[in-house]
PDB file of C-alpha atoms in Angstrom:
ATOM      1  CA  UNK A   8     -12.994 132.007 123.601  1.00 51.00           C
ATOM      2  CA  UNK A   9     -10.596 129.666 121.708  1.00 53.00           C
ATOM      3  CA  UNK A  10     -10.210 129.745 117.898  1.00 50.00           C
ATOM      4  CA  UNK A  11     -10.090 126.790 116.074  1.00 53.00           C
ATOM      5  CA  UNK A  12      -7.077 126.216 113.725  1.00 51.00           C
ATOM      6  CA  UNK A  13      -9.098 126.869 110.592  1.00 47.00           C
ATOM      7  CA  UNK A  14     -10.405 130.197 112.036  1.00 46.00           C
ATOM      8  CA  UNK A  15      -6.865 131.089 113.106  1.00 45.00           C
ATOM      9  CA  UNK A  16      -5.643 130.274 109.470  1.00 44.00           C
ATOM     10  CA  UNK A  17      -8.101 132.802 108.003  1.00 43.00           C
ATOM     11  CA  UNK A  18      -6.998 135.480 110.357  1.00 42.00           C
ATOM     12  CA  UNK A  19      -3.314 135.133 109.557  1.00 42.00           C
ATOM     13  CA  UNK A  20      -3.949 134.977 105.704  1.00 42.00           C
ATOM     14  CA  UNK A  21      -6.113 138.348 105.831  1.00 41.00           C
ATOM     15  CA  UNK A  22      -3.463 139.886 107.623  1.00 43.00           C
ATOM     16  CA  UNK A  23      -0.875 139.100 105.470  1.00 47.00           C
ATOM     17  CA  UNK A  24      -2.615 140.637 102.364  1.00 53.00           C
ATOM     18  CA  UNK A  25      -2.346 144.387 103.948  1.00 64.00           C
ATOM     19  CA  UNK A  26       0.711 146.561 102.626  1.00 79.00           C
ATOM     20  CA  UNK A  27       2.373 146.925  99.288  1.00 88.00           C
ATOM     21  CA  UNK A  28       1.497 144.801  96.371  1.00 92.00           C
ATOM     22  CA  UNK A  29       3.248 144.632  92.938  1.00 94.00           C
ATOM     23  CA  UNK A  30       1.270 143.556  90.101  1.00 96.00           C
ATOM     24  CA  UNK A  31       3.752 141.798  87.732  1.00 97.00           C
ATOM     25  CA  UNK A  32       1.586 140.566  85.116  1.00 97.00           C
ATOM     26  CA  UNK A  33       0.031 143.873  84.535  1.00 97.00           C
ATOM     27  CA  UNK A  34       3.659 145.098  84.013  1.00 97.00           C
ATOM     28  CA  UNK A  35       4.420 142.378  81.609  1.00 97.00           C
ATOM     29  CA  UNK A  36       1.264 142.960  79.750  1.00 97.00           C
ATOM     30  CA  UNK A  37       2.219 146.895  79.436  1.00 97.00           C
ATOM     31  CA  UNK A  38       5.409 145.647  77.780  1.00 97.00           C
ATOM     32  CA  UNK A  39       3.771 143.184  75.177  1.00 96.00           C
ATOM     33  CA  UNK A  40       3.567 140.124  77.701  1.00 97.00           C
ATOM     34  CA  UNK A  41       6.130 137.786  79.271  1.00 98.00           C
ATOM     35  CA  UNK A  42       6.563 135.747  76.219  1.00 97.00           C
ATOM     36  CA  UNK A  43      10.387 135.466  75.729  1.00 97.00           C
ATOM     37  CA  UNK A  44      13.002 133.641  77.775  1.00 96.00           C
ATOM     38  CA  UNK A  45      10.901 130.897  79.105  1.00 96.00           C
ATOM     39  CA  UNK A  46       7.994 133.410  79.851  1.00 96.00           C
ATOM     40  CA  UNK A  47      10.312 135.368  82.261  1.00 97.00           C
ATOM     41  CA  UNK A  48      10.912 138.541  80.025  1.00 98.00           C
ATOM     42  CA  UNK A  49       9.221 140.990  77.496  1.00 98.00           C
ATOM     43  CA  UNK A  50      11.055 142.035  74.571  1.00 97.00           C
ATOM     44  CA  UNK A  51       9.659 145.347  72.805  1.00 97.00           C
ATOM     45  CA  UNK A  52      10.854 148.413  70.710  1.00 96.00           C
ATOM     46  CA  UNK A  53      11.460 151.706  72.404  1.00 96.00           C
ATOM     47  CA  UNK A  54      12.735 154.748  70.074  1.00 93.00           C
ATOM     48  CA  UNK A  55      13.109 152.122  67.315  1.00 94.00           C
ATOM     49  CA  UNK A  56      15.607 149.944  69.538  1.00 95.00           C
ATOM     50  CA  UNK A  57      15.311 146.674  71.069  1.00 96.00           C
ATOM     51  CA  UNK A  58      15.129 146.169  74.615  1.00 97.00           C
ATOM     52  CA  UNK A  59      14.196 143.131  76.936  1.00 98.00           C
ATOM     53  CA  UNK A  60      12.823 143.435  80.382  1.00 98.00           C
ATOM     54  CA  UNK A  61      13.033 140.618  82.791  1.00 98.00           C
ATOM     55  CA  UNK A  62      10.216 139.972  85.495  1.00 98.00           C
ATOM     56  CA  UNK A  63      10.847 141.972  88.520  1.00 97.00           C
ATOM     57  CA  UNK A  64      12.375 140.583  91.805  1.00 97.00           C
ATOM     58  CA  UNK A  65      10.465 141.974  94.619  1.00 96.00           C
ATOM     59  CA  UNK A  66      11.770 141.454  98.177  1.00 95.00           C
ATOM     60  CA  UNK A  67       9.328 142.070 101.210  1.00 92.00           C
ATOM     61  CA  UNK A  68      10.994 144.079 103.754  1.00 89.00           C
ATOM     62  CA  UNK A  69      10.601 143.310 107.806  1.00 88.00           C
ATOM     63  CA  UNK A  70       8.382 146.626 108.080  1.00 86.00           C
ATOM     64  CA  UNK A  71       6.110 145.547 105.184  1.00 86.00           C
ATOM     65  CA  UNK A  72       7.786 147.839 102.549  1.00 91.00           C
ATOM     66  CA  UNK A  73       8.968 146.169  99.223  1.00 95.00           C
ATOM     67  CA  UNK A  74      12.253 146.721  97.396  1.00 96.00           C
ATOM     68  CA  UNK A  75      11.984 146.044  93.570  1.00 97.00           C
ATOM     69  CA  UNK A  76      15.040 145.160  91.151  1.00 97.00           C
ATOM     70  CA  UNK A  77      14.409 145.094  87.312  1.00 98.00           C
ATOM     71  CA  UNK A  78      16.891 143.867  84.947  1.00 98.00           C
ATOM     72  CA  UNK A  79      16.592 145.739  81.249  1.00 98.00           C
ATOM     73  CA  UNK A  80      18.895 144.581  78.314  1.00 97.00           C
ATOM     74  CA  UNK A  81      19.570 146.475  75.153  1.00 97.00           C
ATOM     75  CA  UNK A  82      19.524 143.852  72.276  1.00 96.00           C
ATOM     76  CA  UNK A  83      22.347 144.854  70.074  1.00 92.00           C
ATOM     77  CA  UNK A  84      22.061 142.128  67.360  1.00 86.00           C
ATOM     78  CA  UNK A  85      23.236 138.651  66.650  1.00 83.00           C
ATOM     79  CA  UNK A  86      26.930 139.839  66.255  1.00 83.00           C
ATOM     80  CA  UNK A  87      27.247 142.246  69.252  1.00 87.00           C
ATOM     81  CA  UNK A  88      27.175 141.616  72.746  1.00 92.00           C
ATOM     82  CA  UNK A  89      24.051 143.207  74.670  1.00 94.00           C
ATOM     83  CA  UNK A  90      24.307 145.850  77.139  1.00 95.00           C
ATOM     84  CA  UNK A  91      22.688 145.317  80.655  1.00 96.00           C
ATOM     85  CA  UNK A  92      21.065 147.609  82.945  1.00 97.00           C
ATOM     86  CA  UNK A  93      19.360 147.366  86.428  1.00 97.00           C
ATOM     87  CA  UNK A  94      16.540 149.538  88.052  1.00 97.00           C
ATOM     88  CA  UNK A  95      15.977 149.526  91.805  1.00 97.00           C
ATOM     89  CA  UNK A  96      12.889 151.019  93.699  1.00 96.00           C
ATOM     90  CA  UNK A  97      12.161 150.888  97.119  1.00 94.00           C
ATOM     91  CA  UNK A  98       8.656 151.775  98.627  1.00 93.00           C
ATOM     92  CA  UNK A  99       7.295 152.243 102.306  1.00 91.00           C
ATOM     93  CA  UNK A 100       4.609 150.211 103.775  1.00 89.00           C
ATOM     94  CA  UNK A 101       2.214 152.818 103.053  1.00 86.00           C
ATOM     95  CA  UNK A 102       3.207 152.544  99.452  1.00 86.00           C
ATOM     96  CA  UNK A 103       5.350 155.831  99.282  1.00 89.00           C
ATOM     97  CA  UNK A 104       8.464 155.587  97.065  1.00 92.00           C
ATOM     98  CA  UNK A 105      11.266 156.003  99.213  1.00 92.00           C
ATOM     99  CA  UNK A 106      14.282 155.800  96.829  1.00 94.00           C
ATOM    100  CA  UNK A 107      15.347 154.954  93.333  1.00 96.00           C
ATOM    101  CA  UNK A 108      18.518 154.258  91.529  1.00 96.00           C
ATOM    102  CA  UNK A 109      19.720 152.896  87.872  1.00 97.00           C
ATOM    103  CA  UNK A 110      22.916 151.490  86.439  1.00 96.00           C
ATOM    104  CA  UNK A 111      23.916 150.603  82.960  1.00 96.00           C
ATOM    105  CA  UNK A 112      26.750 148.058  82.134  1.00 95.00           C
ATOM    106  CA  UNK A 113      28.337 148.825  78.535  1.00 91.00           C
ATOM    107  CA  UNK A 114      31.131 146.409  77.763  1.00 83.00           C
ATOM    108  CA  UNK A 115      33.483 146.841  80.938  1.00 81.00           C
ATOM    109  CA  UNK A 116      31.922 150.154  82.002  1.00 89.00           C
ATOM    110  CA  UNK A 117      29.501 150.568  84.538  1.00 93.00           C
ATOM    111  CA  UNK A 118      27.605 153.719  84.723  1.00 94.00           C
ATOM    112  CA  UNK A 119      25.233 154.325  87.711  1.00 94.00           C
ATOM    113  CA  UNK A 120      22.970 157.042  88.613  1.00 92.00           C
ATOM    114  CA  UNK A 121      23.102 158.770  92.193  1.00 88.00           C
ATOM    115  CA  UNK A 122      20.766 157.333  94.749  1.00 89.00           C
ATOM    116  CA  UNK A 123      17.847 159.612  95.081  1.00 90.00           C
ATOM    117  CA  UNK A 124      15.486 159.234  98.074  1.00 88.00           C
ATOM    118  CA  UNK A 125      12.029 160.826  99.067  1.00 80.00           C
ATOM    119  CA  UNK A 126      12.431 164.133 100.747  1.00 65.00           C
ATOM    120  CA  UNK A 127       9.150 163.514 102.567  1.00 51.00           C
ATOM    121  CA  UNK A 128       6.487 160.847 103.301  1.00 46.00           C
ATOM    122  CA  UNK A 129       2.934 161.386 102.143  1.00 41.00           C
ATOM    123  CA  UNK A 130      -0.087 159.017 102.603  1.00 36.00           C
ATOM    124  CA  UNK A 131      -0.600 156.585  99.853  1.00 37.00           C
ATOM    125  CA  UNK A 132      -4.042 156.392  97.881  1.00 38.00           C
ATOM    126  CA  UNK A 133      -7.264 154.626  98.578  1.00 35.00           C
ATOM    127  CA  UNK A 134      -7.248 150.751  98.853  1.00 34.00           C
ATOM    128  CA  UNK A 135      -6.469 149.216  95.824  1.00 39.00           C
ATOM    129  CA  UNK A 136      -5.666 152.061  94.045  1.00 41.00           C
ATOM    130  CA  UNK A 137      -2.276 153.328  92.513  1.00 45.00           C
ATOM    131  CA  UNK A 138      -0.331 155.006  94.978  1.00 45.00           C
ATOM    132  CA  UNK A 139      -1.497 158.533  93.727  1.00 42.00           C
ATOM    133  CA  UNK A 140      -0.359 160.222  96.939  1.00 47.00           C
ATOM    134  CA  UNK A 141       3.424 159.821  95.962  1.00 65.00           C
ATOM    135  CA  UNK A 142       3.004 160.375  92.172  1.00 82.00           C
ATOM    136  CA  UNK A 143       4.678 164.135  91.783  1.00 84.00           C
ATOM    137  CA  UNK A 144       7.315 162.656  94.348  1.00 86.00           C
ATOM    138  CA  UNK A 145       8.042 159.948  92.040  1.00 89.00           C
ATOM    139  CA  UNK A 146       7.892 161.898  89.032  1.00 91.00           C
ATOM    140  CA  UNK A 147      10.599 164.107  90.562  1.00 91.00           C
ATOM    141  CA  UNK A 148      12.717 161.230  91.701  1.00 93.00           C
ATOM    142  CA  UNK A 149      12.536 159.894  88.060  1.00 93.00           C
ATOM    143  CA  UNK A 150      13.694 163.141  86.575  1.00 94.00           C
ATOM    144  CA  UNK A 151      16.512 163.217  89.017  1.00 94.00           C
ATOM    145  CA  UNK A 152      17.712 159.491  88.298  1.00 95.00           C
ATOM    146  CA  UNK A 153      17.487 159.388  84.681  1.00 96.00           C
ATOM    147  CA  UNK A 154      18.759 162.705  84.076  1.00 94.00           C
ATOM    148  CA  UNK A 155      22.075 162.083  85.962  1.00 94.00           C
ATOM    149  CA  UNK A 156      22.224 158.830  84.347  1.00 95.00           C
ATOM    150  CA  UNK A 157      22.167 160.558  80.783  1.00 94.00           C
ATOM    151  CA  UNK A 158      24.381 162.989  81.527  1.00 93.00           C
ATOM    152  CA  UNK A 159      27.117 160.596  82.968  1.00 93.00           C
ATOM    153  CA  UNK A 160      26.322 158.325  79.870  1.00 92.00           C
ATOM    154  CA  UNK A 161      27.201 161.212  77.527  1.00 90.00           C
ATOM    155  CA  UNK A 162      30.411 161.799  79.239  1.00 91.00           C
ATOM    156  CA  UNK A 163      31.535 158.377  78.198  1.00 88.00           C
ATOM    157  CA  UNK A 164      31.274 159.637  74.407  1.00 85.00           C
ATOM    158  CA  UNK A 165      28.730 157.146  73.643  1.00 86.00           C
ATOM    159  CA  UNK A 166      27.466 157.673  70.213  1.00 88.00           C
ATOM    160  CA  UNK A 167      25.444 154.407  69.377  1.00 91.00           C
ATOM    161  CA  UNK A 168      21.697 155.362  69.212  1.00 91.00           C
ATOM    162  CA  UNK A 169      20.488 152.544  71.336  1.00 91.00           C
ATOM    163  CA  UNK A 170      22.771 153.217  74.134  1.00 93.00           C
ATOM    164  CA  UNK A 171      21.728 156.902  73.916  1.00 94.00           C
ATOM    165  CA  UNK A 172      18.202 155.986  74.190  1.00 95.00           C
ATOM    166  CA  UNK A 173      18.974 153.625  77.112  1.00 96.00           C
ATOM    167  CA  UNK A 174      18.088 156.063  80.027  1.00 96.00           C
ATOM    168  CA  UNK A 175      14.827 156.980  78.482  1.00 96.00           C
ATOM    169  CA  UNK A 176      14.114 153.216  78.009  1.00 97.00           C
ATOM    170  CA  UNK A 177      14.763 152.901  81.874  1.00 97.00           C
ATOM    171  CA  UNK A 178      12.793 155.543  82.456  1.00 97.00           C
ATOM    172  CA  UNK A 179       9.701 154.118  80.487  1.00 97.00           C
ATOM    173  CA  UNK A 180       9.999 150.860  82.618  1.00 98.00           C
ATOM    174  CA  UNK A 181      10.100 153.036  85.865  1.00 97.00           C
ATOM    175  CA  UNK A 182       6.889 154.840  84.874  1.00 96.00           C
ATOM    176  CA  UNK A 183       5.044 151.489  83.913  1.00 97.00           C
ATOM    177  CA  UNK A 184       6.266 149.602  87.027  1.00 96.00           C
ATOM    178  CA  UNK A 185       5.489 152.420  89.377  1.00 94.00           C
ATOM    179  CA  UNK A 186       1.821 152.235  88.054  1.00 93.00           C
ATOM    180  CA  UNK A 187       1.783 148.625  88.858  1.00 95.00           C
ATOM    181  CA  UNK A 188       2.397 149.087  92.610  1.00 93.00           C
ATOM    182  CA  UNK A 189      -0.805 149.219  94.945  1.00 89.00           C
ATOM    183  CA  UNK A 190      -1.346 149.635  98.294  1.00 83.00           C
ATOM    184  CA  UNK A 191      -4.211 147.338 100.039  1.00 82.00           C
ATOM    185  CA  UNK A 192      -5.511 148.749 102.869  1.00 76.00           C
ATOM    186  CA  UNK A 193      -8.093 147.385 105.461  1.00 61.00           C
ATOM    187  CA  UNK A 194      -8.236 143.780 104.293  1.00 50.00           C
ATOM    188  CA  UNK A 195     -11.229 141.465 104.995  1.00 50.00           C
ATOM    189  CA  UNK A 196     -11.669 140.310 108.587  1.00 52.00           C
ATOM    190  CA  UNK A 197     -11.121 137.000 109.103  1.00 49.00           C
ATOM    191  CA  UNK A 198     -14.280 134.871 109.783  1.00 49.00           C
ATOM    192  CA  UNK A 199     -14.501 132.903 113.070  1.00 50.00           C
ATOM    193  CA  UNK A 200     -15.564 129.191 112.154  1.00 50.00           C
ATOM    194  CA  UNK A 201     -17.086 127.531 114.833  1.00 54.00           C
ATOM    195  CA  UNK A 202     -16.131 123.886 114.677  1.00 55.00           C
ATOM    196  CA  UNK A 203     -14.458 122.157 111.779  1.00 55.00           C
ATOM    197  CA  UNK A 204     -16.121 123.100 108.045  1.00 54.00           C
ATOM    198  CA  UNK A 205     -14.751 119.996 106.613  1.00 58.00           C
ATOM    199  CA  UNK A 206     -16.565 117.788 109.146  1.00 60.00           C
ATOM    200  CA  UNK A 207     -20.313 118.720 109.458  1.00 59.00           C
ATOM    201  CA  UNK A 208     -21.845 118.125 112.809  1.00 61.00           C
ATOM    202  CA  UNK A 209     -23.924 114.908 113.033  1.00 63.00           C
ATOM    203  CA  UNK A 210     -27.447 115.408 113.409  1.00 68.00           C
ATOM    204  CA  UNK A 211     -29.237 115.216 116.728  1.00 65.00           C
ATOM    205  CA  UNK A 212     -31.622 112.174 117.416  1.00 60.00           C
ATOM    206  CA  UNK A 213     -35.255 113.325 117.200  1.00 63.00           C
ATOM    207  CA  UNK A 214     -37.540 112.531 120.050  1.00 60.00           C
ATOM    208  CA  UNK A 215     -40.663 113.542 121.698  1.00 55.00           C
ATOM    209  CA  UNK A 216     -41.161 117.247 122.791  1.00 57.00           C
ATOM    210  CA  UNK A 217     -39.934 118.231 126.336  1.00 58.00           C
ATOM    211  CA  UNK A 218     -42.413 116.945 129.018  1.00 56.00           C
ATOM    212  CA  UNK A 219     -43.720 113.968 126.926  1.00 55.00           C
ATOM    213  CA  UNK A 220     -43.024 110.550 126.747  1.00 52.00           C
ATOM    214  CA  UNK A 221     -41.959 108.493 123.884  1.00 56.00           C
ATOM    215  CA  UNK A 222     -44.401 105.921 122.900  1.00 53.00           C
ATOM    216  CA  UNK A 223     -42.908 102.885 120.917  1.00 56.00           C
ATOM    217  CA  UNK A 224     -45.635 100.301 119.315  1.00 53.00           C
ATOM    218  CA  UNK A 225     -44.699  97.014 117.709  1.00 52.00           C
ATOM    219  CA  UNK A 226     -46.830  95.333 115.086  1.00 56.00           C
ATOM    220  CA  UNK A 227     -50.036  96.565 113.624  1.00 58.00           C
ATOM    221  CA  UNK A 228     -52.905  98.308 115.548  1.00 58.00           C
ATOM    222  CA  UNK A 229     -55.784  96.240 116.412  1.00 58.00           C
ATOM    223  CA  UNK A 230     -58.628  96.523 114.163  1.00 61.00           C
ATOM    224  CA  UNK A 231     -61.983  97.647 115.084  1.00 61.00           C
ATOM    225  CA  UNK A 232     -63.882  94.159 115.095  1.00 62.00           C
ATOM    226  CA  UNK A 233     -61.245  92.545 116.904  1.00 63.00           C
ATOM    227  CA  UNK A 234     -61.809  95.261 119.815  1.00 63.00           C
ATOM    228  CA  UNK A 235     -65.476  94.212 119.701  1.00 66.00           C
ATOM    229  CA  UNK A 236     -64.698  90.342 120.124  1.00 71.00           C
ATOM    230  CA  UNK A 237     -62.262  91.209 123.082  1.00 71.00           C
ATOM    231  CA  UNK A 238     -65.102  93.118 124.751  1.00 71.00           C
ATOM    232  CA  UNK A 239     -67.370  90.130 124.117  1.00 72.00           C
ATOM    233  CA  UNK A 240     -64.818  87.663 125.993  1.00 75.00           C
ATOM    234  CA  UNK A 241     -64.276  89.815 128.645  1.00 74.00           C
ATOM    235  CA  UNK A 242     -68.046  90.314 129.375  1.00 72.00           C
ATOM    236  CA  UNK A 243     -68.708  86.691 129.150  1.00 73.00           C
ATOM    237  CA  UNK A 244     -65.925  85.704 131.704  1.00 71.00           C
ATOM    238  CA  UNK A 245     -67.384  88.300 134.066  1.00 70.00           C
ATOM    239  CA  UNK A 246     -70.773  86.682 133.878  1.00 70.00           C
ATOM    240  CA  UNK A 247     -69.291  83.178 134.264  1.00 71.00           C
ATOM    241  CA  UNK A 248     -67.651  84.380 137.473  1.00 67.00           C
ATOM    242  CA  UNK A 249     -70.635  86.072 139.047  1.00 63.00           C
ATOM    243  CA  UNK A 250     -72.846  82.739 138.724  1.00 61.00           C
ATOM    244  CA  UNK A 251     -73.213  81.086 142.087  1.00 58.00           C
TER     245      UNK A 251
END
């Protein structure tokens, strides 16, 4: 059976929903909302320090997984240049967190954590739920990433409170973002649409039931009095014809 184009479109659309989804709006709400930089960023305080997080950039991998990159700025005030940082997270097609890394740029110095990868692969949570199957592994990766970043930052003789709090602010973003990553399983199956739903079928002509003839009449049916007159005329003609 051939599927019409509309039915085929539904099938493709439903398949595309399977896999990892990132709820960017929920992530923004957890930071106070995307209200800054033309609604592309959120500003908030963390440890009494001002930070700005931009909307994540999400890239879908060929295998169905996703790579997420987030920019987080340390706002140092009107007369000081801001510090910049990046947070990266990579997820497998089943929602498993594969790896993460973070880096901070302070003036001309760039301080990067090591790249920490997932040691094992577990199944993700139920459909539409937070990827609970990787919570313990995500917590372990987060501890490693931001622990090494904090230790490298201290070796740079950083003393400004906002800069010292930077790794913790990045981990705050990491934790919130992880909760906004979902794994969608078993999307709704496509409905096979017979015909074009935008062009309904024309009504079939109504006729007599099978085995019967259609009888079409024209004009009004003869009245009862007219029938009697016709019979009298016919009888009179017959009588005249019968005379010798």
